């Protein structure tokens, strides 16, 4: 707390005090002028801000909207409503030999162009000094400083984009228990698919499914042991899923894999299994305490990676998943993907089912006739694009009625199988795909993300870097 001003009647009236009184009066006038000058400068800065924002946006109408009331569509406060520094209060209050007033307006944030924010700040300093012995002097300054800085945009997944990178995670030798979040934090990655739920009905066509996410989970909890022995306790791992989702990266659960029991014997069983998945991994109700990721984690969808050469009832299954998604009262957006082999027709996933999904990542590897580096690659890509685009029963959420987005699936490391090419070669093959001008191209899928991040060449670029750059 500042000391109280000295009462005027206790000061002897001398020539010195008369001079001090004059000096103080001049001081007050100077301070007032400085304050007025400060406000004038702030007014000019406001004009400058407005002009700069106009230049940034290139649209006066958009800026006018952004400068309106705080209830505007962009949620931006009016620039004219920025706080004005209060009166420095110098007049009549000389309670200390030195008084410093620093009116400041800082960190006012505006979102003029959607997805980009700008921070403006300006300050001013008024300093006055009074001598302890006889005379008063004043030094005032009111020189605002101003800055406008662009802030990095917040990532937002775009399912309709043509340059997304989807990666599998969970089943390669270098998978680590804490590696999912590291993968999601990689700016190259847009979608992550957890591999795998590999047993639909391990108990003779009944009960609950079985899962295997490598080192990510702990053994089954007591409820799972008693009621669903194929499930695991993945609650420790669940926080990474939530962190990925908080970063804007969808996390899907893949159903199948090379060695998996993923068949249906009837439409009823396919419908029931869709409901089971919804209750275990979606927003459904499950009261037995057996949800692998706990009650709070809701995945963003499911990936169909059936490789058992039995296509029966998968059309019903895909349609049933959509019906389960519609039950969510919060209307969260969910996705379905499929991962067929590149030969046409795929022996395990029927075309009718694929036309109901959002993304189809065709595996252009481990199939000599249509591998990425084969002579039949480009023709296969074109054939897949036509097949998926000609769907008339599409219920996908990315481009309803136009079929799903097609992704070019490739191995991210040599040991994944035939069809592997190095990063720079991959860019060349993707350039050929882009030259086809396919309207339903969605991006690239890699098996898998962990190995893609570790596969770094002599220039320090990872396979993920090459894949993302190639598709952009």
XYZ file of C-alpha atoms in Angstrom:
472
model
C 0.000 0.000 0.000
C 1.309 3.496 -0.916
C 1.887 6.004 1.959
C -0.776 8.677 2.503
C -0.097 12.139 0.985
C 1.451 14.645 3.380
C -1.250 17.127 4.584
C -0.754 20.510 2.892
C -1.319 22.510 6.121
C 1.747 20.906 7.742
C 4.134 22.258 5.084
C 5.615 25.720 5.891
C 4.872 28.266 3.168
C 8.214 29.428 1.816
C 9.602 30.454 -1.532
C 10.614 26.837 -2.033
C 7.138 25.497 -1.372
C 5.659 28.045 -3.749
C 8.085 26.844 -6.430
C 7.239 23.231 -5.664
C 3.559 24.050 -6.028
C 4.220 25.544 -9.456
C 6.335 22.557 -10.429
C 3.639 20.165 -9.275
C 1.022 22.017 -11.266
C 3.236 21.795 -14.343
C 3.804 18.128 -13.580
C 0.085 17.459 -13.450
C -0.431 19.256 -16.744
C 2.383 17.296 -18.365
C 0.971 14.005 -17.061
C -2.495 14.841 -18.351
C -1.108 15.751 -21.762
C 0.889 12.531 -21.786
C -2.227 10.551 -20.966
C -4.202 12.270 -23.735
C -1.332 11.624 -26.114
C -1.342 7.977 -25.082
C -5.042 7.628 -25.864
C -4.515 9.283 -29.225
C -1.745 6.814 -29.989
C -3.971 3.914 -28.944
C -6.656 5.213 -31.295
C -4.154 5.289 -34.123
C -3.042 1.759 -33.227
C -6.632 0.559 -33.401
C -6.821 1.996 -36.902
C -3.538 0.261 -37.755
C -4.793 -3.076 -36.397
C -7.929 -2.781 -38.476
C -5.898 -2.051 -41.591
C -3.531 -4.968 -40.978
C -6.374 -7.385 -40.368
C -8.004 -6.213 -43.574
C -4.799 -7.000 -45.418
C -4.514 -10.391 -43.714
C -8.012 -11.546 -44.482
C -8.354 -9.952 -47.880
C -12.031 -9.517 -47.139
C -13.438 -6.367 -45.598
C -16.762 -8.080 -45.032
C -15.115 -10.851 -43.025
C -13.190 -8.370 -40.912
C -16.327 -6.330 -40.339
C -18.000 -9.466 -39.016
C -14.991 -10.292 -36.854
C -14.954 -6.771 -35.404
C -18.587 -6.977 -34.371
C -20.122 -8.075 -31.099
C -18.641 -10.950 -29.132
C -21.634 -13.043 -30.156
C -20.550 -12.993 -33.808
C -20.109 -16.214 -35.700
C -16.363 -16.110 -35.142
C -16.681 -15.315 -31.460
C -14.367 -12.309 -31.760
C -14.764 -9.242 -29.550
C -15.059 -5.837 -31.141
C -11.703 -4.141 -31.574
C -13.237 -0.866 -30.390
C -14.248 -2.630 -27.197
C -10.656 -3.297 -26.170
C -10.021 -1.954 -22.662
C -8.763 1.633 -22.506
C -6.144 2.397 -19.834
C -7.678 4.079 -16.827
C -6.653 7.649 -15.828
C -3.168 7.512 -14.328
C -4.491 9.488 -11.363
C -1.450 11.727 -10.994
C -3.293 14.998 -10.361
C -3.336 15.876 -6.668
C -1.672 12.679 -5.498
C 2.069 12.899 -4.931
C 2.387 10.286 -2.258
C 5.804 9.019 -3.327
C 8.903 10.667 -4.753
C 8.595 8.496 -7.869
C 5.390 7.266 -9.451
C 5.208 4.938 -12.444
C 1.977 4.213 -14.247
C 1.947 1.585 -16.993
C -1.419 1.299 -18.701
C -1.269 -1.893 -20.741
C -3.527 -3.696 -23.191
C -2.051 -7.044 -24.206
C -2.841 -10.397 -25.722
C -6.109 -9.562 -27.407
C -6.733 -12.530 -29.717
C -8.690 -12.461 -32.963
C -9.667 -15.231 -35.341
C -10.129 -13.415 -38.633
C -9.325 -16.237 -41.023
C -10.917 -19.487 -39.779
C -8.238 -21.741 -38.365
C -5.735 -18.937 -37.758
C -5.542 -16.666 -34.744
C -3.686 -13.397 -34.310
C -2.541 -11.786 -31.081
C -2.265 -8.010 -30.725
C -0.578 -6.219 -27.827
C 0.334 -2.611 -27.039
C 1.622 -0.889 -23.892
C 2.507 2.592 -22.687
C 4.539 3.868 -19.745
C 4.126 7.169 -17.890
C 6.813 7.940 -15.303
C 6.972 11.018 -13.086
C 9.722 11.968 -10.645
C 9.593 14.552 -7.840
C 12.728 15.624 -6.016
C 12.794 15.256 -2.219
C 14.455 18.652 -1.802
C 12.795 21.716 -3.114
C 12.139 21.306 -6.817
C 10.015 19.024 -8.921
C 10.854 17.530 -12.280
C 8.858 15.303 -14.537
C 9.786 12.734 -17.147
C 6.869 11.323 -19.065
C 6.668 8.883 -21.914
C 3.673 7.398 -23.612
C 5.089 5.392 -26.482
C 2.893 2.406 -27.260
C 4.409 -0.722 -28.724
C 2.402 -2.947 -31.031
C 2.749 -6.457 -32.416
C 0.587 -8.827 -34.447
C 1.643 -12.456 -34.522
C 0.046 -15.424 -36.256
C -0.533 -18.417 -33.983
C -0.224 -22.003 -35.312
C -3.641 -23.365 -36.323
C -5.268 -26.141 -34.297
C -5.300 -29.434 -36.212
C -8.688 -30.539 -37.484
C -9.167 -33.842 -39.288
C -10.785 -33.516 -42.708
C -12.330 -36.805 -43.884
C -12.939 -35.355 -47.348
C -9.290 -34.435 -47.943
C -7.167 -36.113 -50.601
C -3.885 -35.962 -48.676
C -4.567 -37.817 -45.425
C -2.111 -40.328 -43.984
C -3.606 -43.298 -42.140
C -1.357 -45.671 -40.180
C -1.865 -48.948 -38.361
C -0.431 -49.417 -34.890
C 0.065 -52.334 -32.521
C 1.533 -55.386 -34.231
C 5.104 -54.760 -35.353
C 8.302 -55.691 -33.464
C 9.115 -52.126 -32.430
C 5.676 -51.354 -31.008
C 5.975 -49.966 -27.479
C 3.354 -49.526 -24.793
C 3.662 -45.735 -24.923
C 4.157 -45.419 -28.674
C 0.615 -44.549 -29.728
C 0.740 -41.003 -28.423
C 4.145 -40.431 -30.032
C 2.608 -41.472 -33.328
C -0.394 -39.184 -32.902
C 1.895 -36.265 -32.087
C 3.607 -36.728 -35.453
C 2.334 -33.968 -37.745
C 2.377 -36.338 -40.741
C -0.276 -38.637 -39.247
C -4.014 -38.018 -39.673
C -5.695 -41.317 -38.689
C -4.556 -44.194 -36.458
C -5.959 -47.736 -36.667
C -5.458 -50.048 -33.680
C -4.572 -53.622 -34.644
C -6.369 -55.938 -33.854
C -9.621 -57.304 -32.596
C -8.840 -60.714 -34.080
C -11.503 -63.041 -32.673
C -15.189 -62.337 -33.258
C -16.591 -65.280 -31.317
C -13.801 -67.293 -29.672
C -16.308 -69.329 -27.624
C -17.912 -71.464 -30.328
C -19.866 -68.649 -31.913
C -20.957 -67.055 -28.657
C -19.761 -64.645 -26.000
C -17.415 -61.687 -26.416
C -14.570 -61.055 -28.880
C -10.821 -61.364 -28.385
C -8.258 -58.578 -28.818
C -4.486 -58.269 -29.202
C -2.746 -54.874 -29.173
C 0.785 -56.115 -28.634
C 2.393 -54.704 -25.459
C -0.235 -52.011 -24.905
C -2.545 -53.879 -22.524
C -2.424 -55.705 -19.215
C -3.918 -59.157 -18.558
C -7.682 -59.430 -18.269
C -9.237 -57.954 -15.137
C -11.367 -60.082 -12.850
C -14.628 -59.270 -14.645
C -13.111 -60.031 -18.030
C -11.648 -63.306 -16.777
C -15.067 -64.429 -15.597
C -17.275 -63.128 -18.411
C -15.108 -62.290 -21.447
C -11.748 -64.110 -21.337
C -10.799 -62.925 -24.817
C -10.662 -59.291 -23.718
C -7.788 -57.486 -21.968
C -7.425 -54.667 -19.469
C -6.267 -51.730 -21.603
C -7.247 -48.922 -19.240
C -3.600 -47.915 -18.754
C -3.329 -47.523 -22.506
C -6.655 -45.687 -22.757
C -5.197 -42.315 -21.784
C -3.112 -42.363 -24.968
C -6.240 -42.894 -27.049
C -7.894 -39.919 -25.385
C -4.771 -37.821 -25.942
C -4.789 -38.730 -29.643
C -8.429 -37.738 -29.920
C -7.703 -34.481 -28.108
C -5.132 -33.769 -30.837
C -7.881 -34.181 -33.422
C -6.664 -37.578 -34.676
C -9.427 -40.207 -35.107
C -8.644 -43.604 -33.573
C -10.277 -46.630 -35.210
C -10.293 -50.285 -34.150
C -9.317 -52.801 -36.825
C -11.291 -56.040 -36.991
C -9.348 -58.953 -38.420
C -5.771 -59.310 -39.562
C -3.957 -62.136 -41.315
C -4.556 -64.750 -38.616
C -8.048 -64.088 -37.338
C -11.457 -65.642 -36.779
C -13.703 -63.073 -38.399
C -16.627 -64.956 -39.952
C -20.387 -64.671 -39.518
C -22.874 -67.512 -39.852
C -26.023 -65.410 -40.213
C -27.413 -61.898 -40.580
C -28.562 -62.038 -36.975
C -25.048 -62.810 -35.778
C -23.618 -59.923 -37.826
C -26.200 -57.537 -36.362
C -25.529 -58.783 -32.834
C -21.780 -58.391 -33.247
C -22.183 -54.790 -34.408
C -24.131 -54.090 -31.221
C -21.452 -55.831 -29.134
C -18.747 -53.611 -30.627
C -20.862 -50.538 -29.953
C -21.266 -51.492 -26.308
C -17.601 -52.404 -25.783
C -15.871 -49.634 -27.741
C -18.515 -47.098 -28.751
C -21.080 -45.043 -26.881
C -23.268 -48.016 -25.977
C -24.080 -49.386 -22.536
C -22.065 -52.176 -20.950
C -22.634 -52.883 -17.276
C -20.390 -55.903 -16.688
C -17.161 -53.945 -16.212
C -15.475 -55.551 -19.211
C -14.869 -52.595 -21.567
C -11.171 -52.921 -22.524
C -10.532 -49.157 -22.514
C -12.805 -48.388 -19.584
C -16.142 -46.552 -19.512
C -14.889 -43.155 -20.709
C -13.101 -43.964 -23.971
C -15.245 -43.920 -27.099
C -13.435 -44.863 -30.287
C -14.040 -43.043 -33.569
C -15.016 -46.063 -35.622
C -14.071 -49.494 -36.928
C -11.884 -50.901 -39.698
C -12.872 -54.076 -41.568
C -9.720 -56.073 -42.329
C -11.241 -59.466 -43.013
C -8.706 -61.767 -44.700
C -10.333 -65.201 -44.248
C -11.887 -65.421 -47.756
C -15.434 -65.558 -46.367
C -17.525 -62.559 -47.387
C -20.840 -63.793 -45.993
C -23.028 -61.305 -44.122
C -20.509 -58.447 -44.214
C -23.037 -56.257 -46.029
C -25.371 -56.673 -43.068
C -22.549 -56.043 -40.624
C -21.539 -52.717 -42.225
C -25.148 -51.534 -42.316
C -25.633 -52.584 -38.688
C -22.633 -50.554 -37.563
C -24.234 -47.469 -39.134
C -27.425 -48.138 -37.207
C -25.449 -48.328 -33.962
C -23.748 -44.998 -34.697
C -27.156 -43.378 -35.094
C -27.931 -44.237 -31.465
C -25.398 -41.764 -30.092
C -27.388 -38.905 -28.506
C -24.366 -36.605 -28.876
C -24.272 -37.224 -32.645
C -20.520 -37.831 -32.631
C -19.126 -38.507 -36.082
C -17.998 -42.099 -36.545
C -16.164 -43.739 -39.428
C -15.960 -47.173 -41.024
C -13.008 -48.237 -43.131
C -12.103 -51.365 -45.081
C -8.734 -52.825 -46.068
C -9.087 -55.089 -49.117
C -6.243 -56.697 -51.046
C -5.570 -55.093 -54.436
C -6.743 -57.972 -56.710
C -10.315 -57.431 -57.913
C -12.650 -58.700 -56.608
C -11.369 -58.917 -53.065
C -11.868 -62.428 -51.716
C -12.800 -61.391 -48.173
C -14.662 -58.059 -48.236
C -17.605 -57.718 -50.650
C -17.823 -54.604 -52.800
C -21.326 -53.879 -51.522
C -19.956 -53.642 -47.974
C -17.087 -51.392 -49.090
C -19.539 -48.988 -50.691
C -21.039 -48.416 -47.252
C -17.802 -47.312 -45.601
C -15.972 -43.975 -45.470
C -12.415 -45.022 -46.314
C -11.030 -47.936 -48.320
C -7.282 -48.430 -47.953
C -6.414 -50.875 -50.709
C -3.365 -53.001 -49.887
C -1.068 -52.603 -52.889
C 1.478 -55.012 -51.441
C 1.944 -58.769 -50.995
C 0.123 -59.232 -54.317
C 2.577 -59.467 -57.249
C 0.013 -58.596 -59.924
C -0.841 -55.197 -58.416
C 1.966 -54.390 -55.989
C 3.023 -50.768 -55.763
C 6.135 -51.502 -57.856
C 4.427 -53.788 -60.377
C 3.434 -53.043 -63.967
C -0.203 -53.538 -63.021
C -0.236 -50.940 -60.224
C -1.653 -47.921 -62.067
C -4.340 -49.946 -63.827
C -5.365 -51.500 -60.516
C -5.629 -48.068 -58.898
C -7.874 -46.871 -61.721
C -10.085 -49.953 -61.499
C -10.520 -49.547 -57.754
C -11.371 -45.880 -58.128
C -14.085 -46.678 -60.677
C -15.554 -49.532 -58.632
C -15.810 -47.477 -55.462
C -17.123 -44.360 -57.200
C -19.902 -46.209 -59.034
C -21.676 -47.261 -55.870
C -25.392 -46.450 -55.771
C -26.106 -47.548 -52.201
C -23.398 -45.623 -50.414
C -24.231 -44.607 -46.839
C -20.786 -43.313 -45.956
C -20.441 -39.973 -44.193
C -17.623 -38.505 -46.262
C -19.273 -38.218 -49.654
C -22.725 -39.786 -49.473
C -23.800 -41.201 -52.814
C -20.312 -40.925 -54.309
C -18.618 -43.848 -52.639
C -15.817 -43.911 -50.071
C -12.428 -42.248 -50.224
C -9.738 -44.562 -51.612
C -6.295 -44.709 -49.988
C -3.113 -46.158 -51.475
C -1.977 -48.832 -49.017
C 1.753 -49.553 -48.797
C 4.290 -51.179 -46.459
C 6.465 -48.766 -44.486
C 9.381 -51.191 -44.034
C 10.941 -53.951 -46.090
C 10.032 -56.816 -43.751
C 6.314 -56.091 -44.190
C 6.306 -58.071 -47.423
C 6.584 -57.743 -51.169
C 5.913 -54.431 -52.834
C 8.071 -52.323 -50.526
C 9.947 -49.397 -52.076
C 12.076 -46.762 -50.357
C 10.716 -43.347 -49.504
C 11.928 -41.463 -52.555
C 10.670 -44.216 -54.886
C 7.317 -44.166 -53.120
C 7.021 -40.469 -53.920
C 7.477 -41.317 -57.604
C 4.676 -43.881 -57.598
C 2.367 -41.479 -55.782
C 3.097 -38.824 -58.395
C 1.738 -41.224 -61.028
C -1.407 -41.746 -58.957
C -1.939 -38.015 -58.548
C -1.582 -37.563 -62.308
C -4.652 -39.779 -62.728
C -6.775 -36.991 -61.159
C -8.971 -39.417 -59.236
C -11.829 -37.535 -57.531
C -12.130 -40.116 -54.752
C -8.453 -40.294 -53.756
C -8.227 -39.886 -49.988
C -4.532 -40.303 -49.271
C -2.109 -43.012 -48.170
C -2.310 -45.890 -45.692
C 0.865 -47.391 -44.226
C 1.551 -50.636 -42.422
C 2.582 -49.564 -39.941
C 3.071 -46.184 -38.267
C 5.724 -47.160 -35.739
C 7.984 -48.727 -38.343
C 7.340 -45.843 -40.714
C 8.563 -43.385 -38.100
C 11.675 -45.468 -37.417
C 12.486 -46.028 -41.095
C 14.741 -42.984 -41.545
C 17.052 -42.467 -44.515
C 20.493 -40.860 -44.692
C 18.901 -37.423 -44.996
C 17.003 -37.785 -41.722
C 13.583 -38.147 -43.379
C 11.247 -40.887 -42.161
C 8.946 -42.964 -44.333
C 6.038 -41.048 -42.814
C 7.638 -37.819 -44.040
C 7.976 -39.158 -47.574
C 4.428 -40.536 -47.648
C 2.808 -37.349 -46.407
C 4.832 -35.132 -48.722
C 4.100 -37.407 -51.686
C 0.337 -37.230 -51.327
C 0.156 -33.472 -50.730
